[in-house]
XYZ file of C-alpha atoms in Angstrom:
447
model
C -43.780 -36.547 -14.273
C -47.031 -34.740 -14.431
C -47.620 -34.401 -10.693
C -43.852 -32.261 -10.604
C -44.415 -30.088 -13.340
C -47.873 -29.178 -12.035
C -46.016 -28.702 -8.247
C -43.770 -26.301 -9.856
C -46.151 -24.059 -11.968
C -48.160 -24.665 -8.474
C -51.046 -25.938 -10.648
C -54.306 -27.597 -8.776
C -54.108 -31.623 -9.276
C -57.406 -32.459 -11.478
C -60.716 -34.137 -10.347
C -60.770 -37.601 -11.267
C -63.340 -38.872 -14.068
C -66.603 -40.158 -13.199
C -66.626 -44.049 -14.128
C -68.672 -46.587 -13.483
C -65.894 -48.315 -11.597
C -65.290 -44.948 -9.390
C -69.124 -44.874 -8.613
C -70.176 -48.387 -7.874
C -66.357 -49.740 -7.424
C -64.167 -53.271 -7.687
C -63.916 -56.088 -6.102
C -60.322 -54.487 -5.731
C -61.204 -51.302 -4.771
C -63.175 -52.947 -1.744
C -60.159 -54.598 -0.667
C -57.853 -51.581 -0.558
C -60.837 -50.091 1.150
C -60.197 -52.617 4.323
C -56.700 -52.231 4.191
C -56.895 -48.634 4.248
C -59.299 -48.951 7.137
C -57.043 -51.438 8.971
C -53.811 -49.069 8.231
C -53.927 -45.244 9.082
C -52.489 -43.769 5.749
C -50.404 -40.544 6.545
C -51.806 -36.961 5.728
C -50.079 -35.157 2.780
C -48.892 -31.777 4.090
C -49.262 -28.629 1.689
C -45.545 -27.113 0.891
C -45.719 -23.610 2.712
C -45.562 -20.568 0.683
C -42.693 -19.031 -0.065
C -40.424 -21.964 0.017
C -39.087 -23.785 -2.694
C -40.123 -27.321 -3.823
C -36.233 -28.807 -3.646
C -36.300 -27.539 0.040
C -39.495 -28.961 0.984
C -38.722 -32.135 -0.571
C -35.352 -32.431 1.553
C -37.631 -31.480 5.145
C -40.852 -33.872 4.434
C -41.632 -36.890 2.526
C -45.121 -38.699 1.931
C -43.893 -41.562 4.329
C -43.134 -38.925 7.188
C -39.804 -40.320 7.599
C -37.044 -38.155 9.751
C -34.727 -36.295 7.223
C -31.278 -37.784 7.934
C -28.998 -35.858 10.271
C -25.552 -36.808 9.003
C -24.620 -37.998 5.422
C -24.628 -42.161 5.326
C -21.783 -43.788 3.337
C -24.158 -46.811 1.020
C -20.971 -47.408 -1.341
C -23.885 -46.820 -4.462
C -22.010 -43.717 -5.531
C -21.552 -42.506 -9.128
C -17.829 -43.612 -8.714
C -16.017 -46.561 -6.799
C -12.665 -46.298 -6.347
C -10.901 -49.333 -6.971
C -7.094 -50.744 -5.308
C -4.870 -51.566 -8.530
C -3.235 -54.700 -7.527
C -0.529 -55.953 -10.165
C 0.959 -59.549 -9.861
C 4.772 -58.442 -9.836
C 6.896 -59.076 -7.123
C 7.677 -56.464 -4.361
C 11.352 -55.393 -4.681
C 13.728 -56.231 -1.735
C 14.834 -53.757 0.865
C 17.634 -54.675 2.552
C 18.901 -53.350 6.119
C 22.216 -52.250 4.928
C 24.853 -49.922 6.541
C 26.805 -46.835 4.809
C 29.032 -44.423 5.571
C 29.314 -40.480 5.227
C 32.407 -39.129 3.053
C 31.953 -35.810 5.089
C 32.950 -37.695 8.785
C 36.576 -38.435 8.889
C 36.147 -40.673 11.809
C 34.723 -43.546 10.149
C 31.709 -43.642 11.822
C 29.169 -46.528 10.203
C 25.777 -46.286 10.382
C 22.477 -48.633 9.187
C 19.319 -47.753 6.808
C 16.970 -49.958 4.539
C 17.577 -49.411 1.383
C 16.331 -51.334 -1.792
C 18.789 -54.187 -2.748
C 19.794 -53.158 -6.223
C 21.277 -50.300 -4.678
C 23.820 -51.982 -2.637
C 27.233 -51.030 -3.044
C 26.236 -47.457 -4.307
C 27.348 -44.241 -3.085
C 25.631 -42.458 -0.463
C 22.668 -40.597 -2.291
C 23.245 -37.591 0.435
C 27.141 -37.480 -0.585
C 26.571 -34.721 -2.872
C 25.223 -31.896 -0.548
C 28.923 -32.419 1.011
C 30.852 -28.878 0.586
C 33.307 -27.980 2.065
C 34.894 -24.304 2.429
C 38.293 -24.093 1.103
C 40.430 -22.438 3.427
C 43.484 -20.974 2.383
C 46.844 -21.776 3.720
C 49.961 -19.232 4.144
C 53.487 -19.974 4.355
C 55.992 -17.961 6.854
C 57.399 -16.049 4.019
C 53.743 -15.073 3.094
C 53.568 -14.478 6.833
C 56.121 -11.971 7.253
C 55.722 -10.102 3.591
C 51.856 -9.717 3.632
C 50.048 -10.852 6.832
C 52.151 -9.301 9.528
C 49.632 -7.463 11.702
C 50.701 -5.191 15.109
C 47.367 -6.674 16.830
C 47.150 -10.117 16.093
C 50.106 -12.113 16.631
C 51.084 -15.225 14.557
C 50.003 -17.974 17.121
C 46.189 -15.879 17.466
C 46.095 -16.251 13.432
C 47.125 -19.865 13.291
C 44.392 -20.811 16.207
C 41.804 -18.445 14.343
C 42.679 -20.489 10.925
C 42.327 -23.927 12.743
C 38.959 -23.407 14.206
C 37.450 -21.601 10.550
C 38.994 -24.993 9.043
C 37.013 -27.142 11.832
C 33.685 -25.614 12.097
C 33.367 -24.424 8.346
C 33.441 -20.823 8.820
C 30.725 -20.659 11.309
C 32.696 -17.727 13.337
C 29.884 -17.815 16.152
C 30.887 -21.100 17.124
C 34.769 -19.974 16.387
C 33.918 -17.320 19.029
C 32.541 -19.876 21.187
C 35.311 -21.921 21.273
C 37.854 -19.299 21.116
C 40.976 -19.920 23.626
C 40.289 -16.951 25.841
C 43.056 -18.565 28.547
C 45.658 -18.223 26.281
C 44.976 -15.457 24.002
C 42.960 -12.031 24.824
C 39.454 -11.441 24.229
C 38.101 -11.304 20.466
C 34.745 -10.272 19.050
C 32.851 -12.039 15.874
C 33.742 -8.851 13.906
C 37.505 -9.161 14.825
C 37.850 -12.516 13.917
C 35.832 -11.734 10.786
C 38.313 -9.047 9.727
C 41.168 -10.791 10.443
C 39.918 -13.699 8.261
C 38.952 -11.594 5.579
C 41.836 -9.408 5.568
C 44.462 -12.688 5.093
C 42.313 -14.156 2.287
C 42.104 -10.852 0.411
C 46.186 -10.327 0.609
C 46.696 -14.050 -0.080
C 44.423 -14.090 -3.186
C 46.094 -10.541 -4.190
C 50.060 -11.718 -3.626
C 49.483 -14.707 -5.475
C 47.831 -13.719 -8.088
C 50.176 -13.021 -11.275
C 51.027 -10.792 -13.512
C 48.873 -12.684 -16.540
C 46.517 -14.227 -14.785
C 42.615 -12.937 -14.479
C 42.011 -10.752 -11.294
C 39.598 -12.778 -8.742
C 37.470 -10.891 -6.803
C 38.477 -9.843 -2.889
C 35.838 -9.883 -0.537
C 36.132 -6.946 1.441
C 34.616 -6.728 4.740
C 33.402 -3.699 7.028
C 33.736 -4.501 10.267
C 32.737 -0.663 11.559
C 29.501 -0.966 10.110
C 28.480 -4.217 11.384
C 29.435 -3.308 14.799
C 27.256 0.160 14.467
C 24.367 -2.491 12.812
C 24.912 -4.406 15.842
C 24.740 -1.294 18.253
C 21.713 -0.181 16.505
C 19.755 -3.678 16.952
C 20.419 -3.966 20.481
C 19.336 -0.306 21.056
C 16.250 -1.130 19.378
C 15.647 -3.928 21.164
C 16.668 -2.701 24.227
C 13.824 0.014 24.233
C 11.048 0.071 26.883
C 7.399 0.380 25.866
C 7.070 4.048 26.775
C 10.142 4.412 23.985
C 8.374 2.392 21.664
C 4.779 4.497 22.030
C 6.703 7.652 21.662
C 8.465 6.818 18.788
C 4.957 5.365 17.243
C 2.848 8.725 17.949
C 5.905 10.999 16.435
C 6.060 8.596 13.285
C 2.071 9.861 13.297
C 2.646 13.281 13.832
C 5.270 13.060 10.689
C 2.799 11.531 8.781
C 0.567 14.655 9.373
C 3.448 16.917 8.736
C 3.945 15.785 5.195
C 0.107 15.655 4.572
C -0.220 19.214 5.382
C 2.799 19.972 3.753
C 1.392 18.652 0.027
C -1.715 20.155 1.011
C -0.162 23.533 1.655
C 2.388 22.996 -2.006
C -1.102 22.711 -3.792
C -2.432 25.444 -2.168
C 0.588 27.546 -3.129
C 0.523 26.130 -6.778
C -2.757 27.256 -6.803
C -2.761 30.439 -5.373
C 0.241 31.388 -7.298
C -2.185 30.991 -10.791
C -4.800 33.163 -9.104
C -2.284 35.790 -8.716
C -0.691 35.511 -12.125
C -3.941 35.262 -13.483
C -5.251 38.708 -11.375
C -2.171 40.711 -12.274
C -2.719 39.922 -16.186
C -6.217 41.337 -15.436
C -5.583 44.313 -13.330
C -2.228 45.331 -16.248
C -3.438 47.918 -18.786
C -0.978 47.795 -20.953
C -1.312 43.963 -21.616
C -4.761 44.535 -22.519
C -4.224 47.635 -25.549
C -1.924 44.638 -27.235
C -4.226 42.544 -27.794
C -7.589 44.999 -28.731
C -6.705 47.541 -31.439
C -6.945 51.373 -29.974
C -10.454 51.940 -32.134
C -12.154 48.853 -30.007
C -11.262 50.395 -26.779
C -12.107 53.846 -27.447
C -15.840 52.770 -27.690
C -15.260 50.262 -24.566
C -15.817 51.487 -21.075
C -14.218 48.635 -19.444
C -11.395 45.895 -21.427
C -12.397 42.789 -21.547
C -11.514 39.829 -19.494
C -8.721 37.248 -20.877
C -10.154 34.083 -20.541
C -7.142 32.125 -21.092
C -5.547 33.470 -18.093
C -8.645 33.297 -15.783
C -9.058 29.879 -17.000
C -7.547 28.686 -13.464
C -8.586 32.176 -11.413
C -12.218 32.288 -12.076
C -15.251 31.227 -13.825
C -14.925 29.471 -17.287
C -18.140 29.868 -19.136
C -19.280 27.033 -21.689
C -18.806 28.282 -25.388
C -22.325 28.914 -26.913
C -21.316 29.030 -30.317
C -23.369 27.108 -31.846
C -25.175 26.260 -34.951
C -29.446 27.001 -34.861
C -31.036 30.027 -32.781
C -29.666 29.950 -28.951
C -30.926 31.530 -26.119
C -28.941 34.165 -24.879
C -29.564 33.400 -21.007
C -27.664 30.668 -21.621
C -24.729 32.373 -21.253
C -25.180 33.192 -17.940
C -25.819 29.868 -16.927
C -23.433 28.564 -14.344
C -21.019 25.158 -15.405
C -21.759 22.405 -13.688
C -18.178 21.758 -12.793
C -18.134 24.943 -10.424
C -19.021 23.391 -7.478
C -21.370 23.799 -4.696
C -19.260 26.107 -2.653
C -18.599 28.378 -5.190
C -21.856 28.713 -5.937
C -23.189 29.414 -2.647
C -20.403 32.235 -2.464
C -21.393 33.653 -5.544
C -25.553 33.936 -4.141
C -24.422 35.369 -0.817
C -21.893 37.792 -2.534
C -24.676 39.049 -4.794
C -27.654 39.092 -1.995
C -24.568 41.485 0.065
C -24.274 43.758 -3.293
C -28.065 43.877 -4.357
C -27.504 42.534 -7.284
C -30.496 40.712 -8.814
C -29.607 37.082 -9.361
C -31.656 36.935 -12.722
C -30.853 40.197 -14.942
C -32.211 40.760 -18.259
C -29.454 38.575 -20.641
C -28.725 41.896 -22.765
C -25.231 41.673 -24.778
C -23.523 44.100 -22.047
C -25.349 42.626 -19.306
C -24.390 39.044 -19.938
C -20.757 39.995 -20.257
C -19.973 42.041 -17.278
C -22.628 39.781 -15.286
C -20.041 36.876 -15.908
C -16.919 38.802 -15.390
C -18.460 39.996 -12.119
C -18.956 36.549 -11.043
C -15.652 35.288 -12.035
C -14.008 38.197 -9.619
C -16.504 37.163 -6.836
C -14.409 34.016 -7.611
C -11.374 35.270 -7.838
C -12.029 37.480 -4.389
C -13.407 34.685 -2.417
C -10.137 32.398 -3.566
C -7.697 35.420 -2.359
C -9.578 35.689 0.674
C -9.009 32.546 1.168
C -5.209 32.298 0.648
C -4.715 35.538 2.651
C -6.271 33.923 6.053
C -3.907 31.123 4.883
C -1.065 33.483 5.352
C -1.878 35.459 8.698
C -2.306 31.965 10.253
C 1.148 30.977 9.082
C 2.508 34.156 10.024
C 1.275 33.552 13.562
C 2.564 30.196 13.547
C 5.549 31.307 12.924
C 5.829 34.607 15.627
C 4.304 31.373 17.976
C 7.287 29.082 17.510
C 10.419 32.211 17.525
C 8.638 33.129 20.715
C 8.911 29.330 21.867
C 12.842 29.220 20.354
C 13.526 32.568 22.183
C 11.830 32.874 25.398
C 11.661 36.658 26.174
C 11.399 38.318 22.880
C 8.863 38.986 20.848
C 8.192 39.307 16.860
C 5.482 42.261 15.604
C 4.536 41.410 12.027
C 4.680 44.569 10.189
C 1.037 46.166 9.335
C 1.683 45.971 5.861
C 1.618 41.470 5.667
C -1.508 41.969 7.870
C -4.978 41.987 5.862
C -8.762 41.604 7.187
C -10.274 38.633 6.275
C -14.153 39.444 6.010
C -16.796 36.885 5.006
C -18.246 38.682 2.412
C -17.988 42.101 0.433
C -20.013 45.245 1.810
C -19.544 47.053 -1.622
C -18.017 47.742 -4.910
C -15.147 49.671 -2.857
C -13.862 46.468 -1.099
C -13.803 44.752 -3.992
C -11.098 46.897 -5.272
C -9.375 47.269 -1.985
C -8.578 43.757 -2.137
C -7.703 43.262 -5.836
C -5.397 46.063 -4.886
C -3.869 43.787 -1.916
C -3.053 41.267 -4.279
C 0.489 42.483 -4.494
C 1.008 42.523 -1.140
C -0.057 38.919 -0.804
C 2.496 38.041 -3.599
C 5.240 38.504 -1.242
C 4.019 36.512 1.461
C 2.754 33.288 -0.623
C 6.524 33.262 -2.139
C 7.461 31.602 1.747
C 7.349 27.762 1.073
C 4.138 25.995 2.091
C 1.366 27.761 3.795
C -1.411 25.578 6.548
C -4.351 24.050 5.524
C -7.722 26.708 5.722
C -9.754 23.754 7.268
């Protein structure tokens, strides 16, 4: 017990004690001496580092024996199963033969069964259904079943075979008379059928009684289901990879299409958002007239450019605050947006860290939310042209000959970056042109 818990905290094994015995030695000692001598005792072998004791025990023993290379069967397991044997008797079978209620010929046949069970009904009996089939008079004949394409000798044969093979109408086609009556396919002898049990149930039902339901069946559509099967299995493997690469290209289709109904969703709150900015008259309703005469420029509505541009974090808080920290960027911005904002304001001059005066902080962020608000309608405006082209590209294709000019006017420049404070306002002041063209459904991805 000692010698495993010392291999697992891989403690040293102690020297032995110095005795008298261990110095000068027993008669017994000198005798295990010789035998030693006589028999080579194996060398213990160190367990390598790294590798577990229960692994190392598995590979080596102190006997060097070969680990075993399959598992042996010794029958000294923790549990033995055992047969149950009782003393009763076995019951009887008996070879015994039986008949089928469902063959009418009589036919006998043989099976062991248990001996107590002789004389019993055939256990199988009960899976024995039959169809009913109905039965029609001539009366019924003439008043409800009279037909210009069948004749009464085709519906009797038709009724005789659905009676013999249980309804199974591809075997009734199989073994349909074709030498003495024309030519019939599964879905006329279906609708015949069908047709003659729905008028029988519906004559015969009365006046009082419950109505029972009337199977009704389509035999157009089953014959275009039919058509439509063997068209698709008739197809050849170029059909087949055609029709797989266009199911692709629809696939693609409809992903650009949400893409593009985002886009416009999104474009169409920039707008909404820029018009409620660039309207004068929206702006004296909400500040009274002695506010703006001592502002040179009306302040932004954030609730409107809460989807257009930049929405600052609200400082308002309780304790002293630095006021550089509302210029500070959100963190939900994004790293595009910020990269445009740094390359807008490296075109302009503008120094990237003013001093955080009252004035300065506040037109310093509405500056940045229009850089925002620019670079988004920038963005939706390239987004046009290219579906404008698209769509001179495909009347061209529909109407070889002619060509479409796009007015001027649904034509804008699409420039990576602002030169100066005047292009800034030439393309806020583009904005309404743009409105017209986003209000065409969808509009291409800008990827």
């Amino acid at each position: 017990m000692t010698t495993d818990v010392r291999d697992i905290l891989d403690l040293e094994t102690p020297a032995p004690e110095l005795t008298k015995e261990a110095i000068l030695g027993t008669t017994a000692d000198k005798l295990k001496k010789k035998l030693s001598l006589s028999q080579p005792t194996p060398k213990s072998s160190r367990r390598p580092e790294g590798m577990h004791r229960e692994v190392f025990a598995l590979l080596y023993t102190d006997s060097k024996d070969a680990p075993p290379l399959f598992q042996t069967d010794t029958g000294s397991g923790y549990k033995q199963m055992k047969a149950k044997l009782g003393m009763r008797k076995v019951r009887p079978w008996k070879w015994m033969p039986f008949t089928n209620p469902a063959r009418k010929d009589g036919a006998v046949f043989h099976h062991w069964r248990r001996l107590a069970d002789e004389g019993n009904e055939y256990p199988f009996a009960k899976f024995n259904k039959q169809v009913p089939i109905p039965n029609y008079t001539d009366s019924e004949y003439l008043q409800h079943l009279h037909s210009e394409f069948w004749t009464r000798s085709e519906t009797d044969h038709l009724f005789d075979l659905c009676r013999r093979f249980d309804l199974r109408f591809g075997v009734v086609k199989d073994r349909w008379d074709t030498g003495k009556f024309p030519e019939r396919t599964i879905e006329d002898l279906k609708e015949r059928y069908y047709s003659i049990c729905g008028s029988l149930t519906k004559a015969r039902a009365g006046s009082g009684s419950p109505e029972s339901k009337v199977f009704i069946f389509d035999a157009d559509h089953e014959r275009r289901r039919k058509e439509q099967l063997r068209r698709l299995y008739d197809r050849t493997p170029e059909q087949i990879e055609e029709e797989q690469s266009l199911l692709n290209e629809l696939r693609k289709i409809e992903a650009r299409k949400k893409e593009r109904d985002k886009k416009t969703q999104d474009l169409q709150k920039l707008i909404t958002a820029a018009d409620s900015q660039s309207d004068p008259r929206k702006q004296e309703k909400k500040f009274p007239k002695k506010k703006l005469q001592h502002q040179t420029r009306p302040r932004i509505d954030t609730n409107a450019l809460e989807m257009a541009g930049i929405k600052f974090p609200d400082t308002k808080t309780t304790g002293v605050t630095v006021r550089s920290q509302r210029m500070k960027l959100p963190s939900s911005l994004g790293n595009k947006k910020t990269k445009v904002i740094e390359q807008l304001s490296q075109d302009l001059g503008i120094e990237v860290n003013p001093i955080p005066t009252e004035q300065v902080c506040q037109h310093y962020n509405e500056l940045r939310s229009d850089m925002v608000l620019l670079h988004e309608l920038k963005i939706a405006l390239s987004t046009c042209e290219f579906e404008l082209q698209t769509l001179r590209h495909q009347f061209e294709a529909f109407a070889p000959g002619k060509t479409l000019t796009i007015p001027s006017t649904l034509l804008g420049e699409s420039q990576g970056g602002a030169d100066s404070s005047s292009s800034l306002s030439k393309q806020k002041t583009g904005s309404s042109e743009i409105i017209d063209v986003v209000g065409s459904p969808g509009a291409p991805t800008n990827n």
